[in-house]
mmCIF file of C-alpha atoms and ligand atoms in Angstrom:
data_model
loop_
_atom_site.group_PDB
_atom_site.id
_atom_site.type_symbol
_atom_site.label_atom_id
_atom_site.label_comp_id
_atom_site.label_asym_id
_atom_site.label_seq_id
_atom_site.Cartn_x
_atom_site.Cartn_y
_atom_site.Cartn_z
ATOM 1 C CA UNK D 1 14.788 -3.545 19.020
ATOM 2 C CA UNK D 2 10.820 -4.481 19.174
ATOM 3 C CA UNK D 3 8.691 -7.194 17.497
ATOM 4 C CA UNK D 4 8.929 -7.868 14.006
ATOM 5 C CA UNK D 5 6.193 -7.128 11.148
ATOM 6 C CA UNK D 6 6.061 -9.254 8.249
ATOM 7 C CA UNK D 7 4.898 -8.358 4.834
ATOM 8 C CA UNK D 8 3.729 -11.084 2.327
ATOM 9 C CA UNK D 9 3.466 -9.524 -1.083
ATOM 10 C CA UNK D 10 0.872 -11.489 -3.560
ATOM 11 C CA UNK D 11 1.522 -9.941 -6.880
ATOM 12 C CA UNK D 12 -1.777 -11.705 -8.991
ATOM 13 C CA UNK D 13 -4.978 -9.945 -9.582
ATOM 14 C CA UNK D 14 -8.012 -10.830 -11.938
ATOM 15 C CA UNK D 15 -7.417 -7.935 -13.803
ATOM 16 C CA UNK D 16 -5.409 -4.786 -13.813
ATOM 17 C CA UNK D 17 -7.432 -1.659 -12.561
ATOM 18 C CA UNK D 18 -7.158 1.604 -14.686
ATOM 19 C CA UNK D 19 -5.539 3.606 -12.118
ATOM 20 C CA UNK D 20 -3.112 0.603 -10.721
ATOM 21 C CA UNK D 21 0.499 0.943 -10.714
ATOM 22 C CA UNK D 22 1.239 -1.606 -8.036
ATOM 23 C CA UNK D 23 3.589 -4.535 -8.744
ATOM 24 C CA UNK D 24 0.930 -7.001 -9.977
ATOM 25 C CA UNK D 25 -0.114 -8.900 -12.745
ATOM 26 C CA UNK D 26 -3.561 -10.426 -14.204
ATOM 27 C CA UNK D 27 -4.069 -13.965 -14.029
ATOM 28 C CA UNK D 28 -5.346 -14.572 -17.479
ATOM 29 C CA UNK D 29 -4.710 -18.031 -18.339
ATOM 30 C CA UNK D 30 -4.422 -21.638 -16.527
ATOM 31 C CA UNK D 31 -0.715 -21.220 -17.230
ATOM 32 C CA UNK D 32 -0.921 -18.019 -15.460
ATOM 33 C CA UNK D 33 -2.841 -19.567 -12.523
ATOM 34 C CA UNK D 34 -0.443 -22.466 -11.923
ATOM 35 C CA UNK D 35 2.164 -19.793 -11.460
ATOM 36 C CA UNK D 36 0.731 -18.721 -8.194
ATOM 37 C CA UNK D 37 1.814 -22.607 -7.098
ATOM 38 C CA UNK D 38 5.621 -21.822 -8.109
ATOM 39 C CA UNK D 39 5.462 -18.321 -6.435
ATOM 40 C CA UNK D 40 4.046 -19.571 -3.219
ATOM 41 C CA UNK D 41 6.981 -22.131 -3.161
ATOM 42 C CA UNK D 42 9.513 -19.506 -3.835
ATOM 43 C CA UNK D 43 8.127 -17.438 -1.334
ATOM 44 C CA UNK D 44 8.498 -20.299 1.416
ATOM 45 C CA UNK D 45 11.737 -20.374 0.419
ATOM 46 C CA UNK D 46 12.577 -17.116 0.649
ATOM 47 C CA UNK D 47 10.704 -17.106 4.398
ATOM 48 C CA UNK D 48 13.062 -20.239 5.391
ATOM 49 C CA UNK D 49 16.294 -17.746 4.534
ATOM 50 C CA UNK D 50 15.651 -13.949 4.425
ATOM 51 C CA UNK D 51 18.562 -12.105 3.508
ATOM 52 C CA UNK D 52 18.659 -9.976 6.640
ATOM 53 C CA UNK D 53 17.293 -10.737 10.008
ATOM 54 C CA UNK D 54 17.305 -8.613 13.157
ATOM 55 C CA UNK D 55 20.012 -10.077 15.685
ATOM 56 C CA UNK D 56 17.112 -10.372 18.563
ATOM 57 C CA UNK D 57 14.586 -10.691 19.047
ATOM 58 C CA UNK D 58 12.584 -12.432 15.879
ATOM 59 C CA UNK D 59 8.987 -12.578 17.587
ATOM 60 C CA UNK D 60 6.790 -11.642 15.141
ATOM 61 C CA UNK D 61 3.484 -9.601 16.079
ATOM 62 C CA UNK D 62 1.907 -8.615 12.884
ATOM 63 C CA UNK D 63 1.647 -10.210 9.691
ATOM 64 C CA UNK D 64 0.066 -8.631 6.413
ATOM 65 C CA UNK D 65 -0.862 -10.098 3.355
ATOM 66 C CA UNK D 66 -0.939 -7.383 0.739
ATOM 67 C CA UNK D 67 -1.196 -7.290 -3.160
ATOM 68 C CA UNK D 68 -2.079 -7.367 -5.692
ATOM 69 C CA UNK D 69 -5.144 -9.579 -4.477
ATOM 70 C CA UNK D 70 -3.975 -11.966 -1.838
ATOM 71 C CA UNK D 71 -7.416 -13.573 -1.605
ATOM 72 C CA UNK D 72 -6.936 -15.213 -5.193
ATOM 73 C CA UNK D 73 -4.251 -17.707 -3.136
ATOM 74 C CA UNK D 74 -6.118 -20.934 -2.156
ATOM 75 C CA UNK D 75 -6.547 -21.518 1.233
ATOM 76 C CA UNK D 76 -4.010 -24.322 1.013
ATOM 77 C CA UNK D 77 -1.468 -21.742 -0.306
ATOM 78 C CA UNK D 78 -2.233 -19.307 2.435
ATOM 79 C CA UNK D 79 -1.930 -22.015 5.129
ATOM 80 C CA UNK D 80 1.487 -23.053 3.751
ATOM 81 C CA UNK D 81 2.578 -19.389 3.831
ATOM 82 C CA UNK D 82 1.511 -19.077 7.456
ATOM 83 C CA UNK D 83 2.690 -22.612 8.483
ATOM 84 C CA UNK D 84 6.447 -21.706 6.859
ATOM 85 C CA UNK D 85 6.196 -17.952 8.884
ATOM 86 C CA UNK D 86 5.421 -20.011 12.326
ATOM 87 C CA UNK D 87 8.224 -22.500 11.463
ATOM 88 C CA UNK D 88 11.118 -19.830 11.149
ATOM 89 C CA UNK D 89 9.492 -17.143 13.566
ATOM 90 C CA UNK D 90 7.961 -17.178 17.126
ATOM 91 C CA UNK D 91 4.559 -15.866 16.283
ATOM 92 C CA UNK D 92 2.883 -14.128 19.164
ATOM 93 C CA UNK D 93 -0.406 -15.630 20.065
ATOM 94 C CA UNK D 94 -2.039 -12.157 19.659
ATOM 95 C CA UNK D 95 -0.383 -11.436 16.303
ATOM 96 C CA UNK D 96 -2.506 -8.886 14.200
ATOM 97 C CA UNK D 97 -2.670 -11.351 10.845
ATOM 98 C CA UNK D 98 -4.416 -8.979 8.110
ATOM 99 C CA UNK D 99 -5.057 -10.078 4.480
ATOM 100 C CA UNK D 100 -6.046 -7.666 1.877
ATOM 101 C CA UNK D 101 -9.349 -8.705 0.198
ATOM 102 C CA UNK D 102 -10.986 -8.146 -3.061
ATOM 103 C CA UNK D 103 -14.488 -8.290 -2.718
ATOM 104 C CA UNK D 104 -14.967 -9.886 -6.033
ATOM 105 C CA UNK D 105 -12.898 -13.009 -4.815
ATOM 106 C CA UNK D 106 -14.101 -14.129 -1.591
ATOM 107 C CA UNK D 107 -17.006 -16.440 -0.784
ATOM 108 C CA UNK D 108 -18.620 -17.382 2.885
ATOM 109 C CA UNK D 109 -16.545 -20.378 2.657
ATOM 110 C CA UNK D 110 -13.156 -18.914 1.982
ATOM 111 C CA UNK D 111 -13.728 -16.369 4.422
ATOM 112 C CA UNK D 112 -14.364 -19.107 7.135
ATOM 113 C CA UNK D 113 -11.393 -20.701 6.014
ATOM 114 C CA UNK D 114 -8.826 -17.398 6.435
ATOM 115 C CA UNK D 115 -10.698 -17.372 9.844
ATOM 116 C CA UNK D 116 -9.570 -20.870 10.862
ATOM 117 C CA UNK D 117 -6.412 -20.050 9.536
ATOM 118 C CA UNK D 118 -5.731 -17.463 11.951
ATOM 119 C CA UNK D 119 -6.192 -14.305 9.945
ATOM 120 C CA UNK D 120 -7.854 -11.933 12.389
ATOM 121 C CA UNK D 121 -8.024 -8.610 10.138
ATOM 122 C CA UNK D 122 -9.293 -8.235 6.703
ATOM 123 C CA UNK D 123 -8.659 -5.089 4.768
ATOM 124 C CA UNK D 124 -11.325 -5.106 1.818
ATOM 125 C CA UNK D 125 -10.766 -2.653 -0.956
ATOM 126 C CA UNK D 126 -14.208 -1.347 -1.289
ATOM 127 C CA UNK D 127 -13.337 2.244 -3.050
ATOM 128 C CA UNK D 128 -16.734 3.035 -3.797
ATOM 129 C CA UNK D 129 -20.515 2.576 -3.293
ATOM 130 C CA UNK D 130 -21.572 3.796 -6.727
ATOM 131 C CA UNK D 131 -21.588 0.872 -9.333
ATOM 132 C CA UNK D 132 -20.645 3.337 -12.061
ATOM 133 C CA UNK D 133 -17.508 4.635 -10.281
ATOM 134 C CA UNK D 134 -16.267 1.095 -9.513
ATOM 135 C CA UNK D 135 -16.835 0.204 -13.585
ATOM 136 C CA UNK D 136 -14.835 3.202 -14.396
ATOM 137 C CA UNK D 137 -11.759 2.328 -12.216
ATOM 138 C CA UNK D 138 -11.852 -1.110 -13.544
ATOM 139 C CA UNK D 139 -12.630 -2.987 -10.673
ATOM 140 C CA UNK D 140 -13.986 -6.308 -10.957
ATOM 141 C CA UNK D 141 -16.316 -6.162 -7.726
ATOM 142 C CA UNK D 142 -19.904 -4.269 -7.568
ATOM 143 C CA UNK D 143 -21.008 -2.812 -4.264
ATOM 144 C CA UNK D 144 -23.591 -5.109 -3.530
ATOM 145 C CA UNK D 145 -20.778 -8.027 -3.677
ATOM 146 C CA UNK D 146 -18.734 -5.496 -1.362
ATOM 147 C CA UNK D 147 -21.806 -5.753 0.926
ATOM 148 C CA UNK D 148 -21.989 -9.702 0.774
ATOM 149 C CA UNK D 149 -18.476 -9.870 1.460
ATOM 150 C CA UNK D 150 -18.752 -7.945 4.930
ATOM 151 C CA UNK D 151 -21.610 -9.990 6.016
ATOM 152 C CA UNK D 152 -19.966 -13.058 5.092
ATOM 153 C CA UNK D 153 -16.858 -11.820 7.007
ATOM 154 C CA UNK D 154 -18.813 -11.061 10.214
ATOM 155 C CA UNK D 155 -20.646 -14.435 9.794
ATOM 156 C CA UNK D 156 -17.143 -16.097 9.634
ATOM 157 C CA UNK D 157 -16.383 -14.446 13.099
ATOM 158 C CA UNK D 158 -14.229 -11.143 11.856
ATOM 159 C CA UNK D 159 -14.243 -8.607 14.058
ATOM 160 C CA UNK D 160 -11.644 -6.477 12.772
ATOM 161 C CA UNK D 161 -12.488 -5.198 9.656
ATOM 162 C CA UNK D 162 -10.633 -2.342 7.413
ATOM 163 C CA UNK D 163 -12.294 -0.858 4.430
ATOM 164 C CA UNK D 164 -10.788 1.135 1.496
ATOM 165 C CA UNK D 165 -12.588 4.550 0.314
ATOM 166 C CA UNK D 166 -11.171 6.306 -2.682
ATOM 167 C CA UNK D 167 -12.305 10.132 -3.669
ATOM 168 C CA UNK D 168 -11.607 12.240 -6.662
ATOM 169 C CA UNK D 169 -12.615 9.533 -8.921
ATOM 170 C CA UNK D 170 -13.515 10.429 -12.569
ATOM 171 C CA UNK D 171 -17.194 11.484 -12.751
ATOM 172 C CA UNK D 172 -17.559 11.643 -8.861
ATOM 173 C CA UNK D 173 -19.561 14.312 -7.356
ATOM 174 C CA UNK D 174 -19.890 15.743 -3.711
ATOM 175 C CA UNK D 175 -23.326 13.725 -3.498
ATOM 176 C CA UNK D 176 -22.099 10.578 -4.903
ATOM 177 C CA UNK D 177 -19.140 10.440 -2.678
ATOM 178 C CA UNK D 178 -21.339 11.528 0.520
ATOM 179 C CA UNK D 179 -23.544 8.438 -0.684
ATOM 180 C CA UNK D 180 -20.409 6.428 -0.485
ATOM 181 C CA UNK D 181 -19.238 7.478 2.880
ATOM 182 C CA UNK D 182 -22.782 6.816 4.487
ATOM 183 C CA UNK D 183 -23.028 3.349 2.588
ATOM 184 C CA UNK D 184 -19.384 2.581 3.884
ATOM 185 C CA UNK D 185 -20.637 3.843 7.564
ATOM 186 C CA UNK D 186 -23.465 1.686 7.517
ATOM 187 C CA UNK D 187 -21.390 -1.404 7.091
ATOM 188 C CA UNK D 188 -19.886 -0.202 10.507
ATOM 189 C CA UNK D 189 -16.023 -1.289 9.671
ATOM 190 C CA UNK D 190 -13.439 -0.804 12.717
ATOM 191 C CA UNK D 191 -11.170 0.807 10.153
ATOM 192 C CA UNK D 192 -11.672 3.190 7.130
ATOM 193 C CA UNK D 193 -8.565 4.156 4.986
ATOM 194 C CA UNK D 194 -9.312 6.980 2.654
ATOM 195 C CA UNK D 195 -7.447 7.979 -0.334
ATOM 196 C CA UNK D 196 -7.585 10.757 -3.293
ATOM 197 C CA UNK D 197 -7.101 8.935 -6.215
ATOM 198 C CA UNK D 198 -3.595 9.825 -7.721
ATOM 199 C CA UNK D 199 -3.177 9.523 -11.520
ATOM 200 C CA UNK D 200 0.117 7.704 -11.990
ATOM 201 C CA UNK D 201 2.166 7.148 -15.215
ATOM 202 C CA UNK D 202 2.276 4.425 -16.878
ATOM 203 C CA UNK D 203 -1.755 3.653 -16.416
ATOM 204 C CA UNK D 204 -4.496 3.959 -18.602
ATOM 205 C CA UNK D 205 -5.992 6.903 -16.650
ATOM 206 C CA UNK D 206 -2.595 8.846 -17.207
ATOM 207 C CA UNK D 207 -2.912 8.763 -20.620
ATOM 208 C CA UNK D 208 -6.801 10.234 -20.233
ATOM 209 C CA UNK D 209 -6.172 12.453 -17.272
ATOM 210 C CA UNK D 210 -2.450 13.618 -17.434
ATOM 211 C CA UNK D 211 -3.269 17.052 -18.508
ATOM 212 C CA UNK D 212 -6.628 17.524 -16.517
ATOM 213 C CA UNK D 213 -7.375 15.888 -13.191
ATOM 214 C CA UNK D 214 -10.722 13.782 -13.491
ATOM 215 C CA UNK D 215 -12.155 16.140 -10.379
ATOM 216 C CA UNK D 216 -11.556 19.806 -9.329
ATOM 217 C CA UNK D 217 -9.181 20.922 -6.448
ATOM 218 C CA UNK D 218 -11.919 22.481 -4.953
ATOM 219 C CA UNK D 219 -14.109 19.495 -5.302
ATOM 220 C CA UNK D 220 -11.479 17.156 -4.030
ATOM 221 C CA UNK D 221 -11.023 19.629 -1.091
ATOM 222 C CA UNK D 222 -14.799 19.341 -0.127
ATOM 223 C CA UNK D 223 -14.682 15.620 -0.326
ATOM 224 C CA UNK D 224 -11.729 15.562 2.222
ATOM 225 C CA UNK D 225 -13.540 17.692 4.701
ATOM 226 C CA UNK D 226 -16.597 15.794 4.558
ATOM 227 C CA UNK D 227 -14.725 12.523 5.274
ATOM 228 C CA UNK D 228 -13.090 13.840 8.141
ATOM 229 C CA UNK D 229 -16.258 15.542 9.529
ATOM 230 C CA UNK D 230 -18.471 12.491 8.859
ATOM 231 C CA UNK D 231 -15.943 9.950 10.318
ATOM 232 C CA UNK D 232 -15.510 12.095 13.521
ATOM 233 C CA UNK D 233 -19.102 12.470 14.281
ATOM 234 C CA UNK D 234 -19.235 8.331 13.841
ATOM 235 C CA UNK D 235 -16.687 7.851 16.474
ATOM 236 C CA UNK D 236 -13.808 7.445 14.045
ATOM 237 C CA UNK D 237 -10.410 8.981 15.322
ATOM 238 C CA UNK D 238 -8.030 10.135 12.379
ATOM 239 C CA UNK D 239 -4.710 8.398 13.509
ATOM 240 C CA UNK D 240 -2.751 8.978 10.566
ATOM 241 C CA UNK D 241 -3.076 11.254 7.214
ATOM 242 C CA UNK D 242 -4.955 9.031 5.448
ATOM 243 C CA UNK D 243 -6.324 6.741 8.272
ATOM 244 C CA UNK D 244 -9.306 6.650 10.840
ATOM 245 C CA UNK D 245 -10.091 4.011 13.606
ATOM 246 C CA UNK D 246 -12.651 3.192 16.128
ATOM 247 C CA UNK D 247 -10.456 3.211 19.358
ATOM 248 C CA UNK D 248 -8.229 0.017 19.903
ATOM 249 C CA UNK D 249 -8.294 -0.558 16.184
ATOM 250 C CA UNK D 250 -5.669 1.047 14.497
ATOM 251 C CA UNK D 251 -3.556 -0.955 12.297
ATOM 252 C CA UNK D 252 -0.805 -2.367 14.388
ATOM 253 C CA UNK D 253 1.263 -3.253 11.246
ATOM 254 C CA UNK D 254 1.408 0.022 9.386
ATOM 255 C CA UNK D 255 2.092 1.807 12.393
ATOM 256 C CA UNK D 256 5.408 0.052 12.372
ATOM 257 C CA UNK D 257 5.785 1.882 8.962
ATOM 258 C CA UNK D 258 5.532 5.107 10.816
ATOM 259 C CA UNK D 259 7.204 4.508 13.912
ATOM 260 C CA UNK D 260 10.454 3.258 12.730
ATOM 261 C CA UNK D 261 10.010 -0.220 13.607
ATOM 262 C CA UNK D 262 11.527 -3.341 11.637
ATOM 263 C CA UNK D 263 9.590 -5.038 9.309
ATOM 264 C CA UNK D 264 10.571 -7.743 6.729
ATOM 265 C CA UNK D 265 8.644 -8.116 3.371
ATOM 266 C CA UNK D 266 8.896 -11.200 1.274
ATOM 267 C CA UNK D 267 7.867 -11.521 -2.069
ATOM 268 C CA UNK D 268 8.074 -10.047 -5.417
ATOM 269 C CA UNK D 269 9.346 -6.203 -5.092
ATOM 270 C CA UNK D 270 8.824 -6.182 -1.341
ATOM 271 C CA UNK D 271 10.775 -3.575 0.920
ATOM 272 C CA UNK D 272 11.829 -4.217 4.301
ATOM 273 C CA UNK D 273 13.762 -2.363 6.855
ATOM 274 C CA UNK D 274 15.984 -4.378 9.295
ATOM 275 C CA UNK D 275 17.828 -2.068 11.839
ATOM 276 C CA UNK D 276 19.706 0.371 9.621
ATOM 277 C CA UNK D 277 19.184 -1.493 6.191
ATOM 278 C CA UNK D 278 16.400 -0.684 3.689
ATOM 279 C CA UNK D 279 16.317 -3.695 1.547
ATOM 280 C CA UNK D 280 14.206 -4.251 -1.820
ATOM 281 C CA UNK D 281 13.390 -7.762 -3.314
ATOM 282 C CA UNK D 282 14.052 -8.404 -7.135
ATOM 283 C CA UNK D 283 10.872 -7.223 -9.170
ATOM 284 C CA UNK D 284 11.145 -9.332 -12.245
ATOM 285 C CA UNK D 285 9.224 -12.676 -11.363
ATOM 286 C CA UNK D 286 11.174 -14.882 -13.954
ATOM 287 C CA UNK D 287 14.602 -13.881 -11.980
ATOM 288 C CA UNK D 288 12.675 -13.848 -8.582
ATOM 289 C CA UNK D 289 11.764 -17.473 -9.160
ATOM 290 C CA UNK D 290 14.780 -18.591 -10.635
ATOM 291 C CA UNK D 291 17.023 -16.986 -7.896
ATOM 292 C CA UNK D 292 14.754 -18.850 -5.333
ATOM 293 C CA UNK D 293 15.101 -21.969 -7.166
ATOM 294 C CA UNK D 294 18.826 -21.671 -7.130
ATOM 295 C CA UNK D 295 18.656 -20.843 -3.236
ATOM 296 C CA UNK D 296 20.082 -17.621 -3.873
ATOM 297 C CA UNK D 297 19.061 -14.092 -2.253
ATOM 298 C CA UNK D 298 16.609 -11.851 -4.016
ATOM 299 C CA UNK D 299 16.830 -8.940 -1.705
ATOM 300 C CA UNK D 300 19.363 -6.314 -2.034
ATOM 301 C CA UNK D 301 20.496 -3.350 0.165
ATOM 302 C CA UNK D 302 18.587 -0.321 -1.339
ATOM 303 C CA UNK D 303 20.151 1.886 1.354
ATOM 304 C CA UNK D 304 21.809 1.916 4.689
ATOM 305 C CA UNK D 305 20.725 4.571 7.056
ATOM 306 C CA UNK D 306 22.976 6.963 8.513
ATOM 307 C CA UNK D 307 22.075 8.464 12.051
ATOM 308 C CA UNK D 308 21.067 11.789 10.004
ATOM 309 C CA UNK D 309 18.819 9.651 7.701
ATOM 310 C CA UNK D 310 17.243 7.953 10.829
ATOM 311 C CA UNK D 311 16.764 11.499 12.743
ATOM 312 C CA UNK D 312 14.818 12.809 9.428
ATOM 313 C CA UNK D 313 12.850 10.015 9.481
ATOM 314 C CA UNK D 314 11.715 9.977 12.861
ATOM 315 C CA UNK D 315 9.876 12.926 12.126
ATOM 316 C CA UNK D 316 9.019 13.026 8.956
ATOM 317 C CA UNK D 317 7.288 9.231 9.393
ATOM 318 C CA UNK D 318 6.339 9.958 12.881
ATOM 319 C CA UNK D 319 4.413 12.899 12.256
ATOM 320 C CA UNK D 320 2.270 11.026 9.905
ATOM 321 C CA UNK D 321 0.609 9.802 12.931
ATOM 322 C CA UNK D 322 -1.784 12.356 14.429
ATOM 323 C CA UNK D 323 0.158 11.869 17.930
ATOM 324 C CA UNK D 324 3.375 13.178 16.397
ATOM 325 C CA UNK D 325 6.499 12.439 17.905
ATOM 326 C CA UNK D 326 7.831 12.131 21.372
ATOM 327 C CA UNK D 327 10.932 15.018 21.663
ATOM 328 C CA UNK D 328 12.115 12.775 24.748
ATOM 329 C CA UNK D 329 12.223 9.777 22.698
ATOM 330 C CA UNK D 330 14.355 11.370 20.114
ATOM 331 C CA UNK D 331 16.829 12.576 23.228
ATOM 332 C CA UNK D 332 16.608 8.896 24.434
ATOM 333 C CA UNK D 333 17.450 7.537 21.105
ATOM 334 C CA UNK D 334 19.737 9.913 19.826
ATOM 335 C CA UNK D 335 21.623 11.139 22.714
ATOM 336 C CA UNK D 336 20.984 14.885 22.107
ATOM 337 C CA UNK D 337 18.004 17.399 22.463
ATOM 338 C CA UNK D 338 16.078 17.716 18.907
ATOM 339 C CA UNK D 339 16.619 21.535 19.221
ATOM 340 C CA UNK D 340 20.247 21.258 18.440
ATOM 341 C CA UNK D 341 19.582 19.883 14.877
ATOM 342 C CA UNK D 342 16.124 20.580 14.567
ATOM 343 C CA UNK D 343 15.340 23.470 16.880
ATOM 344 C CA UNK D 344 14.894 26.397 13.842
ATOM 345 C CA UNK D 345 12.693 24.002 11.821
ATOM 346 C CA UNK D 346 10.494 23.236 14.845
ATOM 347 C CA UNK D 347 10.266 26.839 15.722
ATOM 348 C CA UNK D 348 9.435 27.881 12.291
ATOM 349 C CA UNK D 349 6.623 25.130 11.619
ATOM 350 C CA UNK D 350 5.299 25.888 14.804
ATOM 351 C CA UNK D 351 5.381 29.623 14.258
ATOM 352 C CA UNK D 352 3.312 29.170 10.972
ATOM 353 C CA UNK D 353 0.844 26.929 12.505
ATOM 354 C CA UNK D 354 1.866 24.194 10.568
ATOM 355 C CA UNK D 355 2.769 22.047 13.950
ATOM 356 C CA UNK D 356 2.186 22.326 17.622
ATOM 357 C CA UNK D 357 4.078 21.293 21.103
ATOM 358 C CA UNK D 358 2.418 19.811 23.598
ATOM 359 C CA UNK D 359 3.992 18.135 26.608
ATOM 360 C CA UNK D 360 7.083 17.207 24.701
ATOM 361 C CA UNK D 361 5.258 15.886 21.574
ATOM 362 C CA UNK D 362 5.324 17.589 18.250
ATOM 363 C CA UNK D 363 2.495 17.020 16.022
ATOM 364 C CA UNK D 364 0.893 18.457 12.933
ATOM 365 C CA UNK D 365 -1.935 20.631 13.261
ATOM 366 C CA UNK D 366 -5.259 20.841 10.787
ATOM 367 C CA UNK D 367 -3.286 23.427 8.545
ATOM 368 C CA UNK D 368 0.024 21.348 8.659
ATOM 369 C CA UNK D 369 -2.044 17.797 7.690
ATOM 370 C CA UNK D 370 -3.123 19.758 4.678
ATOM 371 C CA UNK D 371 0.446 20.809 3.359
ATOM 372 C CA UNK D 372 2.307 17.771 5.243
ATOM 373 C CA UNK D 373 4.561 16.963 2.339
ATOM 374 C CA UNK D 374 6.002 20.706 2.769
ATOM 375 C CA UNK D 375 6.237 20.290 6.224
ATOM 376 C CA UNK D 376 8.450 17.298 5.735
ATOM 377 C CA UNK D 377 10.579 19.106 3.269
ATOM 378 C CA UNK D 378 11.716 21.423 5.903
ATOM 379 C CA UNK D 379 13.429 18.824 7.802
ATOM 380 C CA UNK D 380 15.892 18.431 5.108
ATOM 381 C CA UNK D 381 17.053 21.934 5.187
HETATM 382 S S1 SF4 Q 1 -7.033 -5.027 -7.342
HETATM 383 FE FE1 SF4 Q 1 -5.728 -3.632 -6.265
HETATM 384 S S2 SF4 Q 1 -3.416 -4.377 -6.752
HETATM 385 FE FE2 SF4 Q 1 -5.153 -5.527 -8.393
HETATM 386 S S3 SF4 Q 1 -5.167 -4.326 -10.025
HETATM 387 FE FE3 SF4 Q 1 -6.672 -3.508 -8.940
HETATM 388 S S4 SF4 Q 1 -5.757 -1.672 -7.380
HETATM 389 FE FE4 SF4 Q 1 -4.213 -2.777 -8.596
#
């Protein structure tokens, strides 16, 4: 068993964005703000007594603060969470410690404090360089604030920055998307996550766009191709379907999700994978706080993976990475040749030009990446 990654969920935001269906709540009043204090205490309690731990080892080599908006927590609160993790686990001195930041919530001083706490990677939710698009999304920041945040982060000593970029935003054109790409490239981040906006049920955007997508499929497709081309020209390698990095700057934490390694999720609604167990935390804040106040567990087993599930996950998670999966590793792990169970599927997807084999690795082709969900479905047959 490899080292463990820890995901810490911080479910607070300044306000809810128009497209967001993540588990997060706006902090509207002072009482809401005081809730962060009870939440951090509960989180610490959960970290001290997580529901299910791998037997060994418990060395932690990645920590990821996600949300919500983790940059809404104070430096003291973040420091106390990190300290609790260090008391419970052996944190590798070279651990990747990432924090998601909303550019509208950071200052030069707070970024210096994050760095001195040991946080060494920031994931900055910029999304677009066009003010009108940011306002339409309901983001609280402007692009000037985002540029300033990147500058401050560099001054604070961060050398590993990731930026989120969104396409298919209502009103976005090929030209405005190209402008965003150019502006984001000018910031020289080490890592870029590029996503198409998805219209999720239960969001204000759903009511508005459920019957007619905000951007035509053809336009979205051109944006997608432009992303690949422009990022490749600037030396970013696409290492996962939605993620690009300069050499050596791939997200170590997120890679655990795709390679089947263990991760422990703490916080409201967080998910974990420990050995054969997939766990899910309580999603109701009142219940979460009450249970931890009573020192009860907040996680429940969502699924116990059978060997069949593990085999399927090996392919459908692993093939999200552009390097694909090793058929040799499959054999070592499951004690049989992959062709025994998946020979026909592999033959079919390779025959259709959706995947290719090279030196015992199986990976998606450009054509396969475009229809990756369909390719993954074929492993269930
Ligand atoms: S900042 Fe992120 S988590 Fe918060 S509402 Fe906006 S998209 Fe959702």
